[in-house]
Amino acid sequence: MNMLAAFDETIEMARARGMPLVNDSSHESEGLSLSHLIDMRRRLENDDFSEAKLGRWLGWAQGVVVAKGYGTLDEMKQINLRNSN
């Protein structure tokens, strides 16, 4: 699976649906912003991650998008299917 492409598509969906770049100032929601997902994606490019860690990070990012209401579980499954080998 091309997890980087799936990550890109997940971010683009969240951006297109209005996920805010930054959240309010509360510490609990700090990692639940679009800017945090974009930063995670940037780190995936620059660091040497195992496939397992890539999968965990993709799953976390997709979970955030779903939990915040900018996508559905079915849409995440479709993204993953489109980017499978």
PDB file of C-alpha atoms in Angstrom:
ATOM      1  CA  MET A   1       0.000   0.000   0.000  1.00  0.00           C
ATOM      2  CA  ASN A   2       1.208   3.495  -0.789  1.00  0.00           C
ATOM      3  CA  MET A   3       0.656   4.920   2.685  1.00  0.00           C
ATOM      4  CA  LEU A   4       2.204   8.293   1.850  1.00  0.00           C
ATOM      5  CA  ALA A   5      -0.301   8.802  -0.964  1.00  0.00           C
ATOM      6  CA  ALA A   6      -3.133   7.719   1.352  1.00  0.00           C
ATOM      7  CA  PHE A   7      -1.874  10.197   3.964  1.00  0.00           C
ATOM      8  CA  ASP A   8      -1.830  12.957   1.320  1.00  0.00           C
ATOM      9  CA  GLU A   9      -5.370  12.127   0.233  1.00  0.00           C
ATOM     10  CA  THR A  10      -6.557  12.096   3.849  1.00  0.00           C
ATOM     11  CA  ILE A  11      -5.055  15.539   4.468  1.00  0.00           C
ATOM     12  CA  GLU A  12      -6.547  16.902   1.253  1.00  0.00           C
ATOM     13  CA  MET A  13     -10.020  15.635   2.210  1.00  0.00           C
ATOM     14  CA  ALA A  14      -9.752  17.275   5.631  1.00  0.00           C
ATOM     15  CA  ARG A  15      -8.527  20.532   4.080  1.00  0.00           C
ATOM     16  CA  ALA A  16     -11.282  20.568   1.436  1.00  0.00           C
ATOM     17  CA  ARG A  17     -13.923  19.974   4.099  1.00  0.00           C
ATOM     18  CA  GLY A  18     -12.798  22.843   6.272  1.00  0.00           C
ATOM     19  CA  MET A  19     -10.689  21.260   8.985  1.00  0.00           C
ATOM     20  CA  PRO A  20      -9.047  24.226  10.741  1.00  0.00           C
ATOM     21  CA  LEU A  21      -5.321  24.689  10.370  1.00  0.00           C
ATOM     22  CA  VAL A  22      -5.070  25.281  14.109  1.00  0.00           C
ATOM     23  CA  ASN A  23      -7.442  24.529  16.969  1.00  0.00           C
ATOM     24  CA  ASP A  24      -8.266  26.518  20.041  1.00  0.00           C
ATOM     25  CA  SER A  25      -5.587  26.932  22.663  1.00  0.00           C
ATOM     26  CA  SER A  26      -6.599  23.942  24.793  1.00  0.00           C
ATOM     27  CA  HIS A  27      -3.780  21.439  25.272  1.00  0.00           C
ATOM     28  CA  GLU A  28      -6.050  18.421  24.657  1.00  0.00           C
ATOM     29  CA  SER A  29      -6.793  19.373  21.053  1.00  0.00           C
ATOM     30  CA  GLU A  30      -3.251  20.435  20.171  1.00  0.00           C
ATOM     31  CA  GLY A  31      -2.562  17.382  18.012  1.00  0.00           C
ATOM     32  CA  LEU A  32      -5.979  17.369  16.371  1.00  0.00           C
ATOM     33  CA  SER A  33      -5.415  20.160  13.863  1.00  0.00           C
ATOM     34  CA  LEU A  34      -4.698  20.144  10.150  1.00  0.00           C
ATOM     35  CA  SER A  35      -1.305  21.735  10.781  1.00  0.00           C
ATOM     36  CA  HIS A  36      -0.387  18.809  13.047  1.00  0.00           C
ATOM     37  CA  LEU A  37      -1.371  16.294  10.351  1.00  0.00           C
ATOM     38  CA  ILE A  38       0.656  18.238   7.781  1.00  0.00           C
ATOM     39  CA  ASP A  39       3.652  18.246  10.133  1.00  0.00           C
ATOM     40  CA  MET A  40       3.277  14.487  10.649  1.00  0.00           C
ATOM     41  CA  ARG A  41       3.285  13.999   6.881  1.00  0.00           C
ATOM     42  CA  ARG A  42       6.412  16.134   6.538  1.00  0.00           C
ATOM     43  CA  ARG A  43       8.163  13.999   9.147  1.00  0.00           C
ATOM     44  CA  LEU A  44       7.247  10.850   7.237  1.00  0.00           C
ATOM     45  CA  GLU A  45       9.180  12.214   4.246  1.00  0.00           C
ATOM     46  CA  ASN A  46      12.287  13.057   6.232  1.00  0.00           C
ATOM     47  CA  ASP A  47      12.595  10.251   8.779  1.00  0.00           C
ATOM     48  CA  ASP A  48      13.177   6.557   8.235  1.00  0.00           C
ATOM     49  CA  PHE A  49       9.943   4.893   9.358  1.00  0.00           C
ATOM     50  CA  SER A  50       9.123   1.198   9.295  1.00  0.00           C
ATOM     51  CA  GLU A  51       6.023   0.100   7.404  1.00  0.00           C
ATOM     52  CA  ALA A  52       4.379  -0.676  10.745  1.00  0.00           C
ATOM     53  CA  LYS A  53       5.017   2.823  12.076  1.00  0.00           C
ATOM     54  CA  LEU A  54       3.812   4.368   8.807  1.00  0.00           C
ATOM     55  CA  GLY A  55       0.612   2.359   9.180  1.00  0.00           C
ATOM     56  CA  ARG A  56       0.096   3.498  12.765  1.00  0.00           C
ATOM     57  CA  TRP A  57       0.592   7.135  11.839  1.00  0.00           C
ATOM     58  CA  LEU A  58      -1.776   6.859   8.864  1.00  0.00           C
ATOM     59  CA  GLY A  59      -4.387   5.180  11.048  1.00  0.00           C
ATOM     60  CA  TRP A  60      -4.046   7.864  13.706  1.00  0.00           C
ATOM     61  CA  ALA A  61      -4.364  10.676  11.138  1.00  0.00           C
ATOM     62  CA  GLN A  62      -7.412   9.058   9.551  1.00  0.00           C
ATOM     63  CA  GLY A  63      -8.915   8.496  12.990  1.00  0.00           C
ATOM     64  CA  VAL A  64      -8.526  12.195  13.793  1.00  0.00           C
ATOM     65  CA  VAL A  65     -10.198  13.204  10.528  1.00  0.00           C
ATOM     66  CA  VAL A  66     -13.116  10.862  11.241  1.00  0.00           C
ATOM     67  CA  ALA A  67     -13.391  11.804  14.928  1.00  0.00           C
ATOM     68  CA  LYS A  68     -13.445  15.510  14.084  1.00  0.00           C
ATOM     69  CA  GLY A  69     -16.217  14.926  11.515  1.00  0.00           C
ATOM     70  CA  TYR A  70     -14.304  15.748   8.325  1.00  0.00           C
ATOM     71  CA  GLY A  71     -14.567  12.244   6.906  1.00  0.00           C
ATOM     72  CA  THR A  72     -16.145   8.872   7.534  1.00  0.00           C
ATOM     73  CA  LEU A  73     -14.684   5.469   8.222  1.00  0.00           C
ATOM     74  CA  ASP A  74     -15.997   4.276   4.857  1.00  0.00           C
ATOM     75  CA  GLU A  75     -14.233   7.163   3.105  1.00  0.00           C
ATOM     76  CA  MET A  76     -10.966   6.266   4.849  1.00  0.00           C
ATOM     77  CA  LYS A  77     -11.395   2.664   3.707  1.00  0.00           C
ATOM     78  CA  GLN A  78     -11.911   3.900   0.139  1.00  0.00           C
ATOM     79  CA  ILE A  79      -8.772   6.050   0.338  1.00  0.00           C
ATOM     80  CA  ASN A  80      -6.813   3.018   1.503  1.00  0.00           C
ATOM     81  CA  LEU A  81      -8.268   0.823  -1.238  1.00  0.00           C
ATOM     82  CA  ARG A  82      -7.386   3.386  -3.918  1.00  0.00           C
ATOM     83  CA  ASN A  83      -3.827   3.431  -2.671  1.00  0.00           C
ATOM     84  CA  SER A  84      -3.341  -0.313  -2.241  1.00  0.00           C
ATOM     85  CA  ASN A  85      -0.952  -2.193  -4.477  1.00  0.00           C
TER      86      ASN A  85
END
